mmCIF file of C-alpha atoms in Angstrom:
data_model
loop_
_atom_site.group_PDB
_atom_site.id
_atom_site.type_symbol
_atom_site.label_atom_id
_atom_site.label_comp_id
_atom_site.label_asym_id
_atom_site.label_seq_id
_atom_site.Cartn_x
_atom_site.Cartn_y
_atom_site.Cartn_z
ATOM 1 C CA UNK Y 1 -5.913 7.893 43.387
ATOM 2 C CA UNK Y 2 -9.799 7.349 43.818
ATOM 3 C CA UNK Y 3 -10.682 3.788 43.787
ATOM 4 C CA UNK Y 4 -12.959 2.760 40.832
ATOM 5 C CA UNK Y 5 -16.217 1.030 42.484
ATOM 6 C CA UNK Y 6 -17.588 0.170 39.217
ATOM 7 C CA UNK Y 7 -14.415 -1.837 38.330
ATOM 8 C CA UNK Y 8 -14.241 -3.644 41.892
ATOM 9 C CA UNK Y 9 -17.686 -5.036 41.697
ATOM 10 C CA UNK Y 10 -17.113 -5.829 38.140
ATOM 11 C CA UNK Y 11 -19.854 -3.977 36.500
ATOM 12 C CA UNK Y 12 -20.109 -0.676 34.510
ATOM 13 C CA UNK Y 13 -21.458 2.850 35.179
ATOM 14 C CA UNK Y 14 -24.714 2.242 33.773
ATOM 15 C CA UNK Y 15 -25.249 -0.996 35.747
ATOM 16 C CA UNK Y 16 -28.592 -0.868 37.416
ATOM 17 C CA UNK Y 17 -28.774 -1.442 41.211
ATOM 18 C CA UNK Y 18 -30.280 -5.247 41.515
ATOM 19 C CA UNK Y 19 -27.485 -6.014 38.426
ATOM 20 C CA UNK Y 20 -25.120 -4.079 41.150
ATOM 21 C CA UNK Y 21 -26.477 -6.559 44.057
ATOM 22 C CA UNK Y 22 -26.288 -9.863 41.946
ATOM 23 C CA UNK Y 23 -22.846 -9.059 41.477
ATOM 24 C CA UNK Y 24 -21.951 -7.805 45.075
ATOM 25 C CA UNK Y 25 -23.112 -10.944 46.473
ATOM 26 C CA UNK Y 26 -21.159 -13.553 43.960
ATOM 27 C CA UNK Y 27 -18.232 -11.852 44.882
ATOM 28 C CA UNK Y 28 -18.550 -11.600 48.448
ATOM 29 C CA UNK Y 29 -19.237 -15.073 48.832
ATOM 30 C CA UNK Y 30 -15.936 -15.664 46.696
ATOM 31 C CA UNK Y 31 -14.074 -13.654 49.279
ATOM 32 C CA UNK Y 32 -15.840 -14.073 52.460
ATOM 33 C CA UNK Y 33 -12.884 -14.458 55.333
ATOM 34 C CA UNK Y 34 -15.029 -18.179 56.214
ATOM 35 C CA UNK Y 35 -14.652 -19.317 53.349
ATOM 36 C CA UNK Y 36 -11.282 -17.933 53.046
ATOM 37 C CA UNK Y 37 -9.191 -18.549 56.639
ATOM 38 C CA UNK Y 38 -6.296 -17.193 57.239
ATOM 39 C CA UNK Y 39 -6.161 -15.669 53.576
ATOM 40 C CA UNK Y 40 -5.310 -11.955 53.944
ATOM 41 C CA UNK Y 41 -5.667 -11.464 50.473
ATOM 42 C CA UNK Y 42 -8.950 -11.929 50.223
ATOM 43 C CA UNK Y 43 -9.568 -10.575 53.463
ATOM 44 C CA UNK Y 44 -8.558 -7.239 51.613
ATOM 45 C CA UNK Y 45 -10.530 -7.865 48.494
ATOM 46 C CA UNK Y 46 -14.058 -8.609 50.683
ATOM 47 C CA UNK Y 47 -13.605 -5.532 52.086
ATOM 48 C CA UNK Y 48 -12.796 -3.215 49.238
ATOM 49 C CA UNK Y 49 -15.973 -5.131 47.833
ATOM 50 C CA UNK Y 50 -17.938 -3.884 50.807
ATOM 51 C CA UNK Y 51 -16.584 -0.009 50.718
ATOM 52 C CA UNK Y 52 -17.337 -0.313 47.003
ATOM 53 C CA UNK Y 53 -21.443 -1.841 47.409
ATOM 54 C CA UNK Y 54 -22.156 0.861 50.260
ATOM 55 C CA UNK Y 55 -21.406 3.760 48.087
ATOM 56 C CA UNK Y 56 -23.088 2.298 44.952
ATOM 57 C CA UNK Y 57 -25.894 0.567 46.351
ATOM 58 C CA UNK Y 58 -26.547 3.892 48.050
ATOM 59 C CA UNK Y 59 -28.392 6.374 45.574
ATOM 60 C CA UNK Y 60 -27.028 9.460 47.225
ATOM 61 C CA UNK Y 61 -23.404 8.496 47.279
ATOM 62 C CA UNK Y 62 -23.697 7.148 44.484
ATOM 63 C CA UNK Y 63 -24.327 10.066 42.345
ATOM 64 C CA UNK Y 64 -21.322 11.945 44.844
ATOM 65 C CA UNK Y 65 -19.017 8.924 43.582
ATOM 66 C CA UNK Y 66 -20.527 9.684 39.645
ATOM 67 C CA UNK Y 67 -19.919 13.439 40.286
ATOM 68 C CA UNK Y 68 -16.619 13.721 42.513
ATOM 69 C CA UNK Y 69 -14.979 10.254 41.746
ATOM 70 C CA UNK Y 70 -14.300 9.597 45.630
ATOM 71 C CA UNK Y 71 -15.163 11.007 49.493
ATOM 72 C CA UNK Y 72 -12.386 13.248 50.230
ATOM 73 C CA UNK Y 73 -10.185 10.052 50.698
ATOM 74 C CA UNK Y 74 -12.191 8.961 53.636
ATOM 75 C CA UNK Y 75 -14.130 5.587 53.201
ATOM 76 C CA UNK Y 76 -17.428 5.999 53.588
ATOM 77 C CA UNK Y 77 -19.248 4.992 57.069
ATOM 78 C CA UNK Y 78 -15.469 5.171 58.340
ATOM 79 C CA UNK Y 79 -15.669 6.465 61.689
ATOM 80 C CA UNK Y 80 -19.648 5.485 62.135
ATOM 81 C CA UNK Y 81 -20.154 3.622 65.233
ATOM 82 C CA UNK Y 82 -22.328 0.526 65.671
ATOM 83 C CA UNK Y 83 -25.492 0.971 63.618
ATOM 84 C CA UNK Y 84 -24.167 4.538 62.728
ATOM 85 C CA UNK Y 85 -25.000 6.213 59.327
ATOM 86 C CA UNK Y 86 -22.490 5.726 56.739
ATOM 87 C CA UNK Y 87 -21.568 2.644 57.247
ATOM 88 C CA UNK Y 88 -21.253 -0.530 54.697
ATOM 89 C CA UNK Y 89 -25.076 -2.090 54.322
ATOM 90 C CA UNK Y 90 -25.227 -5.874 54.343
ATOM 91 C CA UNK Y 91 -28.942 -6.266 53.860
ATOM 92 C CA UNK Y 92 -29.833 -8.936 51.399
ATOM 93 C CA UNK Y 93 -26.767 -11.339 51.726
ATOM 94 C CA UNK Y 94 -27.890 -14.924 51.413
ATOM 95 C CA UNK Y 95 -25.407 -17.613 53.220
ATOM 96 C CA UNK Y 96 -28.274 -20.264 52.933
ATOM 97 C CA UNK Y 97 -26.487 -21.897 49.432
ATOM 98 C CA UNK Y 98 -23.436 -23.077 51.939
ATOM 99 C CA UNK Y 99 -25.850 -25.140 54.486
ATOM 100 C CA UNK Y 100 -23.143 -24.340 57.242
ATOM 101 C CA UNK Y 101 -23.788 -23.697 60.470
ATOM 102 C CA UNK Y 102 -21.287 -21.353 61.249
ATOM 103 C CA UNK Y 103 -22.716 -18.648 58.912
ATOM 104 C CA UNK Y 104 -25.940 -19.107 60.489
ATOM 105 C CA UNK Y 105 -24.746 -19.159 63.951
ATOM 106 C CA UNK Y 106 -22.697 -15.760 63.405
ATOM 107 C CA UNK Y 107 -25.815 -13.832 62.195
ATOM 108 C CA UNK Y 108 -28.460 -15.127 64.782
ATOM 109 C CA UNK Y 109 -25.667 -14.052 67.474
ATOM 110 C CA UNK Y 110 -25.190 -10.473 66.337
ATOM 111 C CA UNK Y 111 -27.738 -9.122 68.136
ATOM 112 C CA UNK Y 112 -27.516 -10.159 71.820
ATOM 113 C CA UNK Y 113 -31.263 -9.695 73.140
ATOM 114 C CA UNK Y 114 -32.642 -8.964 70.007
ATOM 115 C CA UNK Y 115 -32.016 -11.652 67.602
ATOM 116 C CA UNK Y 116 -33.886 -15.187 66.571
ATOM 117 C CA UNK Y 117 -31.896 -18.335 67.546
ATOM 118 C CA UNK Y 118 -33.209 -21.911 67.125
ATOM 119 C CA UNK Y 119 -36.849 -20.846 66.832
ATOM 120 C CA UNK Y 120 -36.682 -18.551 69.740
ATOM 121 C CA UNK Y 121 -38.874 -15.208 69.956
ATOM 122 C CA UNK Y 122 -36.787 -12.201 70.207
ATOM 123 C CA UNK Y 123 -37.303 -10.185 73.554
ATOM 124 C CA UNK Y 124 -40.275 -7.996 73.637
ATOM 125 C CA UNK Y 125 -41.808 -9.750 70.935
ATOM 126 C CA UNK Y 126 -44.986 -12.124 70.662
ATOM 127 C CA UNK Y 127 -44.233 -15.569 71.854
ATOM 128 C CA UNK Y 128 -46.493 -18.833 71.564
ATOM 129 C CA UNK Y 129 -47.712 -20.267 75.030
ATOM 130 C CA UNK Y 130 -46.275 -23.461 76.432
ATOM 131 C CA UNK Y 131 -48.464 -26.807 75.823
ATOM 132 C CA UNK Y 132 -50.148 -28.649 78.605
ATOM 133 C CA UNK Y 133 -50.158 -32.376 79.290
ATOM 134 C CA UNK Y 134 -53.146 -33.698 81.523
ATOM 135 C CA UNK Y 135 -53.188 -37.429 82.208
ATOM 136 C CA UNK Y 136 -56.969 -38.428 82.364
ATOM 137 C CA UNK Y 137 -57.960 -42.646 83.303
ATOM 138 C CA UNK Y 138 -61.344 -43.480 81.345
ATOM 139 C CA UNK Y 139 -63.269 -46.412 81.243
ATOM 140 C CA UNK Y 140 -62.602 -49.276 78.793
ATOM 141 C CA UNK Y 141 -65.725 -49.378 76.987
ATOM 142 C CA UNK Y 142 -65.426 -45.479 77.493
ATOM 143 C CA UNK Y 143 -62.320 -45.394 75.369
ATOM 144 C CA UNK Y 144 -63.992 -47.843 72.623
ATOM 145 C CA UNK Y 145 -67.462 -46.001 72.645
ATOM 146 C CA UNK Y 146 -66.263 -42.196 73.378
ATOM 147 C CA UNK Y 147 -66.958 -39.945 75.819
ATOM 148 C CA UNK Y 148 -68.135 -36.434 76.312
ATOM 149 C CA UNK Y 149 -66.462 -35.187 79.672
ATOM 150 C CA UNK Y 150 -65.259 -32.623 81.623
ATOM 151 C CA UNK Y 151 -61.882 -31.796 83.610
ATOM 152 C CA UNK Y 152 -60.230 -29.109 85.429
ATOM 153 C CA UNK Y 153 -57.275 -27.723 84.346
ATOM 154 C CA UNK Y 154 -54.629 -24.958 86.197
ATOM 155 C CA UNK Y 155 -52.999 -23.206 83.750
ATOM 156 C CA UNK Y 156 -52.011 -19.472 83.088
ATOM 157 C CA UNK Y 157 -54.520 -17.451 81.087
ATOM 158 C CA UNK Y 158 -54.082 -14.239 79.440
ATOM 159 C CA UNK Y 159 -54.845 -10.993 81.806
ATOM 160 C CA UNK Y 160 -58.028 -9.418 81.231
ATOM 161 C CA UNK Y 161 -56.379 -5.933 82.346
ATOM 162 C CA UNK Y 162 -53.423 -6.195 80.073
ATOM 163 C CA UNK Y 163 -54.361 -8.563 77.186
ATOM 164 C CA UNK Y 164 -51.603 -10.447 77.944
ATOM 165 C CA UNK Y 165 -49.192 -8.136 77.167
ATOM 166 C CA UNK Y 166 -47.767 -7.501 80.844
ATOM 167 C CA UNK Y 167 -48.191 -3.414 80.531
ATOM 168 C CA UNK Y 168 -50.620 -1.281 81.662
ATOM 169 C CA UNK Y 169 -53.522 0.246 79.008
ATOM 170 C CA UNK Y 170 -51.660 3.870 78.967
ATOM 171 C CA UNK Y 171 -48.421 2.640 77.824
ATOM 172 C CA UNK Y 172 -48.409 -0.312 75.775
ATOM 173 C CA UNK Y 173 -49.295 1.604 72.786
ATOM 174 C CA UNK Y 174 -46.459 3.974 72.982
ATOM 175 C CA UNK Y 175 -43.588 3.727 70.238
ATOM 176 C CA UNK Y 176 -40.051 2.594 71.310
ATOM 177 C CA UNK Y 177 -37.693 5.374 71.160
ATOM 178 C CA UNK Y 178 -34.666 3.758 70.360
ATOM 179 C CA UNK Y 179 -35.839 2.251 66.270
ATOM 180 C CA UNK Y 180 -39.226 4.869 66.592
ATOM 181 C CA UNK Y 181 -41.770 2.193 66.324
ATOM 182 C CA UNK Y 182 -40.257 -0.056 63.156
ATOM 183 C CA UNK Y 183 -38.689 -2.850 65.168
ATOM 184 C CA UNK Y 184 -35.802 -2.656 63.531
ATOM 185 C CA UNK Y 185 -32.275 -1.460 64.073
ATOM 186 C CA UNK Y 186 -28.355 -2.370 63.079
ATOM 187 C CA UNK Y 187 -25.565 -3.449 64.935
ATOM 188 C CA UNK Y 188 -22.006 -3.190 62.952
ATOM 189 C CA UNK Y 189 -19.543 -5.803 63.886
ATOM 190 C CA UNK Y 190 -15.896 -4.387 62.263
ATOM 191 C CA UNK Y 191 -16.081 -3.414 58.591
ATOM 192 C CA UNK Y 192 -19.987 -5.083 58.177
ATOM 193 C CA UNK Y 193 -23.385 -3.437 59.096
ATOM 194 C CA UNK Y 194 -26.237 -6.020 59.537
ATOM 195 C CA UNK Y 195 -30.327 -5.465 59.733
ATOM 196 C CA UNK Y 196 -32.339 -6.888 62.491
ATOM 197 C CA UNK Y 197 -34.801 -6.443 65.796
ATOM 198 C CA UNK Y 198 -34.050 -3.807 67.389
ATOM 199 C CA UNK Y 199 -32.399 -4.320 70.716
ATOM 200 C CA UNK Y 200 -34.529 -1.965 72.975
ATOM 201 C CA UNK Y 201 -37.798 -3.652 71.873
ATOM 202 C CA UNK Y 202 -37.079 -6.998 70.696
ATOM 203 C CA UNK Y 203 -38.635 -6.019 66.973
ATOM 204 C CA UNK Y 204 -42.182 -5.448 69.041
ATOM 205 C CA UNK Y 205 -41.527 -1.579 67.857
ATOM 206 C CA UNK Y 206 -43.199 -0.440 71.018
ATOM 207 C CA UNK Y 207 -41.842 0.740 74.530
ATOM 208 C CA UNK Y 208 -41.704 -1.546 77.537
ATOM 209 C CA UNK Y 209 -43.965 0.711 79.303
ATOM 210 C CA UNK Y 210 -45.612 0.329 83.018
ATOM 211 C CA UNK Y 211 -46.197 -3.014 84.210
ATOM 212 C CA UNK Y 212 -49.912 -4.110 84.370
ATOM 213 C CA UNK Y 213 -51.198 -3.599 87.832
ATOM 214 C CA UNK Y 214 -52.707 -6.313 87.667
ATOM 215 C CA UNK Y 215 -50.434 -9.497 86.323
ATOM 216 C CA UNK Y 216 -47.060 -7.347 87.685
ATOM 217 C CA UNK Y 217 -45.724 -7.852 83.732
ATOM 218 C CA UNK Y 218 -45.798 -11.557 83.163
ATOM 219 C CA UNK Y 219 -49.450 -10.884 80.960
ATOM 220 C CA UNK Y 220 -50.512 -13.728 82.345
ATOM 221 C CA UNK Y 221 -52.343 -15.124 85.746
ATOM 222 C CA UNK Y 222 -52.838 -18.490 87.321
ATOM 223 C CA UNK Y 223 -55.977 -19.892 86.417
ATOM 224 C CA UNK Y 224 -58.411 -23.057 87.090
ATOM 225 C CA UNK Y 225 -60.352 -23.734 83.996
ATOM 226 C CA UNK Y 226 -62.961 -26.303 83.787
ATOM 227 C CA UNK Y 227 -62.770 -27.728 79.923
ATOM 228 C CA UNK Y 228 -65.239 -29.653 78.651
ATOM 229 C CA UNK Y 229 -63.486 -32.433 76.122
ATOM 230 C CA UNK Y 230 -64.637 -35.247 73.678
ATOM 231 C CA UNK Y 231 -62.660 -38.340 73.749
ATOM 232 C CA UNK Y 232 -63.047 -39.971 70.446
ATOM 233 C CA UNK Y 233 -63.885 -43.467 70.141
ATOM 234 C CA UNK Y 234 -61.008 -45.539 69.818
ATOM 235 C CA UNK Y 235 -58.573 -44.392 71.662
ATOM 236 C CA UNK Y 236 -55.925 -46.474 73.939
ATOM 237 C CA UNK Y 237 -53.666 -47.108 76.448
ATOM 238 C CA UNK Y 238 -51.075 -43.636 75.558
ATOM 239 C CA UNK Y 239 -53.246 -41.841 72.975
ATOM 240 C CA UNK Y 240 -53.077 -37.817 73.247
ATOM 241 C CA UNK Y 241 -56.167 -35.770 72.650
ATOM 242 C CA UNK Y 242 -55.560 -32.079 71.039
ATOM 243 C CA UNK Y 243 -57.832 -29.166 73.006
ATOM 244 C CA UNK Y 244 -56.867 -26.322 71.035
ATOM 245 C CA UNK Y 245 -55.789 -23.231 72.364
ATOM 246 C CA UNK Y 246 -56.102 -24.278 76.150
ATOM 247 C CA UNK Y 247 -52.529 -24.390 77.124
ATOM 248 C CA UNK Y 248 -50.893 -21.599 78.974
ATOM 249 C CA UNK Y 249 -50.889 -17.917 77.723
ATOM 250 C CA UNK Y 250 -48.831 -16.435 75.127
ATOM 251 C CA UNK Y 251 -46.470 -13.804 76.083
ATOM 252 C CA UNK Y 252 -46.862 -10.488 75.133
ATOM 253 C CA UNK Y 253 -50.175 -11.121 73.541
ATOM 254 C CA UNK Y 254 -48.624 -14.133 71.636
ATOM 255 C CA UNK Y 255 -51.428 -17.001 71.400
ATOM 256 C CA UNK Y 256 -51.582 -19.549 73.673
ATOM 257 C CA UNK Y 257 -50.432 -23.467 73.571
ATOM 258 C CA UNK Y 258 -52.411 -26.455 73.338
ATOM 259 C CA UNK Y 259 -53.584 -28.603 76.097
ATOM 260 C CA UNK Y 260 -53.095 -32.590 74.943
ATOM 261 C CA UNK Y 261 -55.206 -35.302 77.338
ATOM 262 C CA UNK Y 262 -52.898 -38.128 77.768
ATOM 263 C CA UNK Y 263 -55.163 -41.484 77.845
ATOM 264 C CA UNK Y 264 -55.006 -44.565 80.409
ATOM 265 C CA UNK Y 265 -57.741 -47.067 79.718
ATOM 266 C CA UNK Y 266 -58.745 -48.731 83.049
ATOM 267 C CA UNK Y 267 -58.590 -52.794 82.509
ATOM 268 C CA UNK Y 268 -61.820 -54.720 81.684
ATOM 269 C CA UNK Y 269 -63.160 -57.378 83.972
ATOM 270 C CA UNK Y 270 -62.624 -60.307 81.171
ATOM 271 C CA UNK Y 271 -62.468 -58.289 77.931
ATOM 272 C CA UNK Y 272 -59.040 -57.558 76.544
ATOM 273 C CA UNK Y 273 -57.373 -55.228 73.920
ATOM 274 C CA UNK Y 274 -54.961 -56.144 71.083
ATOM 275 C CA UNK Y 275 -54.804 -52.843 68.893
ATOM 276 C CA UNK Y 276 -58.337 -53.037 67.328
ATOM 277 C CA UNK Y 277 -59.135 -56.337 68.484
ATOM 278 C CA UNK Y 278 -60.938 -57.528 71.208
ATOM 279 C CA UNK Y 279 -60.255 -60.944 73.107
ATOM 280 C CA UNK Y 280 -62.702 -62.801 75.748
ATOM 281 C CA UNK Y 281 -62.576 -66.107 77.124
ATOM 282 C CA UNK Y 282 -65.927 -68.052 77.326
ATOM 283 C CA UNK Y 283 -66.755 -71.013 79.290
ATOM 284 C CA UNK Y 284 -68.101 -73.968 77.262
ATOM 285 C CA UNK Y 285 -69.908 -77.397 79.249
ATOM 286 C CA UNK Y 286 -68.704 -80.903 78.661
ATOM 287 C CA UNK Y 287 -71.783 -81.630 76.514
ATOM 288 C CA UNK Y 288 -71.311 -78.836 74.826
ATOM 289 C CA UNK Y 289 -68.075 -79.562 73.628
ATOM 290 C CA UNK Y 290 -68.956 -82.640 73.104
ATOM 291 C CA UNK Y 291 -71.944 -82.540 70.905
ATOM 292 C CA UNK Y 292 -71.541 -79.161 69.593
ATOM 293 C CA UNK Y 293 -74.357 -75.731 70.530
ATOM 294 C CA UNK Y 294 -74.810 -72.263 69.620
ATOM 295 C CA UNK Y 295 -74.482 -70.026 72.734
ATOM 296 C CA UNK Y 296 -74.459 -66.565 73.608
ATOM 297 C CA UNK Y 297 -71.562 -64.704 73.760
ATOM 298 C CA UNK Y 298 -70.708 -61.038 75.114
ATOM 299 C CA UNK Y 299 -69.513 -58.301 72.560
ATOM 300 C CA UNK Y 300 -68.773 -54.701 73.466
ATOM 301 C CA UNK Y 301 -71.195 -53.558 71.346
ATOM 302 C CA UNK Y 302 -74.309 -56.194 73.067
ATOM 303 C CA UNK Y 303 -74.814 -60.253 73.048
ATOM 304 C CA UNK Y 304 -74.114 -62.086 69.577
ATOM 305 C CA UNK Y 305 -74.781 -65.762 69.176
ATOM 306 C CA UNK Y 306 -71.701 -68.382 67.779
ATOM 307 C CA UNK Y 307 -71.752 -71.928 66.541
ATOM 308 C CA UNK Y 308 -69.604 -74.136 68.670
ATOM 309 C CA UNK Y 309 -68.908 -77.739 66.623
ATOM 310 C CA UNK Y 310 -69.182 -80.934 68.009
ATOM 311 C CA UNK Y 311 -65.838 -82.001 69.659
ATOM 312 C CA UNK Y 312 -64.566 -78.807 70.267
ATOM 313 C CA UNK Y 313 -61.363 -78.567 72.822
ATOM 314 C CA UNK Y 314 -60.185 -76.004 75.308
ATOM 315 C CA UNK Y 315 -58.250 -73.141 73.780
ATOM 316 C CA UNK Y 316 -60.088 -72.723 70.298
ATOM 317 C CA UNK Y 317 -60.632 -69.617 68.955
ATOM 318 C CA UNK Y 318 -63.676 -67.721 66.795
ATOM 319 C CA UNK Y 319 -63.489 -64.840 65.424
ATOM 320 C CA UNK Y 320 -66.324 -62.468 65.585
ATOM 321 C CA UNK Y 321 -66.273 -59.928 62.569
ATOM 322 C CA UNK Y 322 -66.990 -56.134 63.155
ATOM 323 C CA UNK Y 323 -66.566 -56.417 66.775
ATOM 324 C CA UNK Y 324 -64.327 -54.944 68.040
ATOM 325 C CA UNK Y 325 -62.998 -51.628 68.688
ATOM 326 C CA UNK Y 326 -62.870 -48.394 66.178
ATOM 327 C CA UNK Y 327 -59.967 -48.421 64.135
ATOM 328 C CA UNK Y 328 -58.686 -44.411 63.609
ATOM 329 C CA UNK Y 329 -58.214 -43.116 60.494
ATOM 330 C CA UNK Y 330 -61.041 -45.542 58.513
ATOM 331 C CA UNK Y 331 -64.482 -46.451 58.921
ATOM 332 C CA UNK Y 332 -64.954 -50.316 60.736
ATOM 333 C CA UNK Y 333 -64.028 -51.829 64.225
ATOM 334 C CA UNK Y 334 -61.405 -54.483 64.640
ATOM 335 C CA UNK Y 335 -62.826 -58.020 65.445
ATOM 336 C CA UNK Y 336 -63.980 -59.639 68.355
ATOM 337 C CA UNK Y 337 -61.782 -63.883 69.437
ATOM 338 C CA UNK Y 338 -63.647 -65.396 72.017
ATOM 339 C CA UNK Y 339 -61.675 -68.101 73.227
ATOM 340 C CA UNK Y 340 -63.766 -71.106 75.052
ATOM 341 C CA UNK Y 341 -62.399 -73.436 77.648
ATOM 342 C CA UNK Y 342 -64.288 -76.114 78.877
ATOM 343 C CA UNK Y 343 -65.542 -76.210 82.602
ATOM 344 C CA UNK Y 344 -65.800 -79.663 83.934
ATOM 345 C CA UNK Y 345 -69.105 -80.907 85.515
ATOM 346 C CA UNK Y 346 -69.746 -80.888 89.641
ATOM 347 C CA UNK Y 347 -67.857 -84.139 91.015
ATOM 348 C CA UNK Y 348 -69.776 -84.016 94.163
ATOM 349 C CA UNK Y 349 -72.855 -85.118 92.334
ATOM 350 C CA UNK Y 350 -73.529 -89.174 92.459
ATOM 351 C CA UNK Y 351 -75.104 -89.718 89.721
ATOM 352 C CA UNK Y 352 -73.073 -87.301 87.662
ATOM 353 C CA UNK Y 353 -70.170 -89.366 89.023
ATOM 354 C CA UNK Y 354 -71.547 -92.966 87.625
ATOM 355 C CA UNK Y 355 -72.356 -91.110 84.205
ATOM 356 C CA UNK Y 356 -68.642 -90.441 84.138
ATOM 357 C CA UNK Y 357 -67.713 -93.751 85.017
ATOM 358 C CA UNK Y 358 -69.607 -95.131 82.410
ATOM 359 C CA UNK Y 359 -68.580 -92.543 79.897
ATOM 360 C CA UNK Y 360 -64.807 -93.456 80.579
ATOM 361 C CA UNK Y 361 -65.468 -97.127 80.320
ATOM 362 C CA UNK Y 362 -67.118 -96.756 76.403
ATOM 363 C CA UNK Y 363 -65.186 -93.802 75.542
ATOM 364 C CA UNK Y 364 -62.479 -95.540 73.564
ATOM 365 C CA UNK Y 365 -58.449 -95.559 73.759
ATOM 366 C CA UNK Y 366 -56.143 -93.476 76.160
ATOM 367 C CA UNK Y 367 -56.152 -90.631 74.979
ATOM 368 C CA UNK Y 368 -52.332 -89.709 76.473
ATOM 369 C CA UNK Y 369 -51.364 -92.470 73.403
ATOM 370 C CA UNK Y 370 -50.096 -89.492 71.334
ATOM 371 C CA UNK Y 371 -47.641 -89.024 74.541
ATOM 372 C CA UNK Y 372 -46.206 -92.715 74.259
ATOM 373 C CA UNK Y 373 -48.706 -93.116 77.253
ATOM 374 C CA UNK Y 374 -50.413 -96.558 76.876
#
């Protein structure tokens, strides 16, 4: 007795075809053997479900099925071999509600050669060039200023006689004969049929053609390329600067990666770098400390003049607004802390010597009495 399609899928003989699909899908996901192991009942049902979709999802055996109410008791695509005509169609089926990994392993492994897995480019197919790294040592005030340089780079670079697609002029634009030039073909793996890149080509829908005289196939050749780059101001110890588009070839035409300029700032001779601030130590006289002056001190950005107070001691700090270096992302520098310490006088000087003699006789109480030193 013919087997009623209508009835398996649940729907009725006027049911159009994306009403037919909407319920094809619900119940194969119902009865789909991984979400059913070891369940031979509903082993049975997902396949009855699949016989029934490929003939009514199918205009032409569809109308058969409407006309002659089976096919000769054979199921249909029974017999087809792997990608044959006839057999069940899977195209459309959506796993992605279940999250699992083991759906989405099984379908990027049915086509070995041809597929997509983990971000991969199928073979034959366009594939983005590998990034470069260049480690480049700069200047400190280079790296808070910016600098316009230039630096020479080996990397592969698209052949000029293939255009980077590894085959010769004559051939590349030839179609493949396996899927005629569409990229795609079908690979049937027991009672399922599933859509993807064709094998021969890797979805590129062209022939593999003569290897370019030239590169030998790769579509690319070893290069020395002299870049010229902008380092932005700012930039530090570890920063990575972005040079679009001169990393190593694409394959197969595919564009090519980046090239990123790794950053090591040479040390200063007495500046020093906190993040956007700046640090120097300044020496400071005895009578300056003392009785308190405005001196000079130096700034990346030229000479700016502080107030030092009378009685100031080794070790203080004063901050110096605005001076310090860019800050990325928003307008402004960082700030400048010059830090004094206090340089003693000659001692081999005589009458420097009695002026300290005489200072240490009227200049009041120990001052190691905070210590318990009397």
């Amino acid at each position: 007795m013919a087997k009623d399609y209508y009835k398996v899928l649940g729907v009725s003989k006027e049911t159009a075809l994306p009403d037919i699909k909407k319920a094809y899908r619900k119940l194969a996901r119902k009865f789909h053997p991984d979400l059913n192991p070891g369940d031979k009942t509903a082993e049975a049902r997902f396949k009855e479900i699949q016989e029934a979709y490929s003939v009514l999802s199918d205009p032409k055996k569809r109308a058969q099925y409407d006309q002659f109410g089976d096919f000769g008791g054979v199921p249909p695509g029974a017999g087809a071999g792997p990608g044959g005509p006839g057999g069940p169609g899977f195209e459309g089926f959506d796993f992605s509600d279940y999250g699992s990994s083991t759906f989405r392993d099984f379908f990027e492994n049915l086509f070995s050669g041809g597929g997509v897995r983990g971000g991969e480019p199928a073979q034959g197919g366009t594939e983005r060039g590998e990034d470069l790294q260049y480690a480049m040592q700069i200047g400190f005030e280079d790296a808070i200023h910016g600098v316009q340089t230039k630096i020479r780079v080996n990397r592969l670079g698209a052949c000029e006689g293939c255009g980077g697609t590894g085959r010769s002029a004559g051939s590349r634009r030839r179609p493949c004969p396996t899927c005629g030039g569409s990229g795609r073909g079908t690979v049937q793996r027991g009672f399922m049929k599933f859509s993807g890149a064709c094998q021969a080509c890797g979805g590129s829908g062209q022939a593999p053609g003569e290897a370019c005289a030239k590169c030998g196939g790769p579509g690319a050749v070893q290069i020395s390329d002299l870049i010229s780059v902008r380092i932005p101001a700012g930039v530090d110890n570890g920063s990575k600067v972005r040079v679009p588009g001169r990393g190593n070839a694409g394959r197969n035409g595919g564009p090519p990666g980046d090239l990123y300029i790794v950053i090591e700032v040479a040390p200063h001779a007495y500046f020093r770098r906190e993040g956007a601030n700046i640090s120097v130590r300044v020496p400071i006289s005895v009578p300056e400390a003392t009785l308190g002056a405005k001196i000079e001190v130096p700034t990346l950005w030229g000479k700016t003049t502080i107030r030092i107070p009378p009685g100031t001691k080794s070790g203080q700090k004063f901050r110096i607004k605005e001076q310090g270096a860019p800050v990325a992302g928003r307008k402004g520098c960082g700030d400048e802390y010059a830090e004094v310490y206090i340089v003693p006088p000659p001692f081999d000087d005589e009458r420097i010597r009695e002026m300290m003699k005489e200072l240490e006789r009227i200049s009041g109480p120990n001052p190691r009495q905070s210590v318990g030193m009397n």
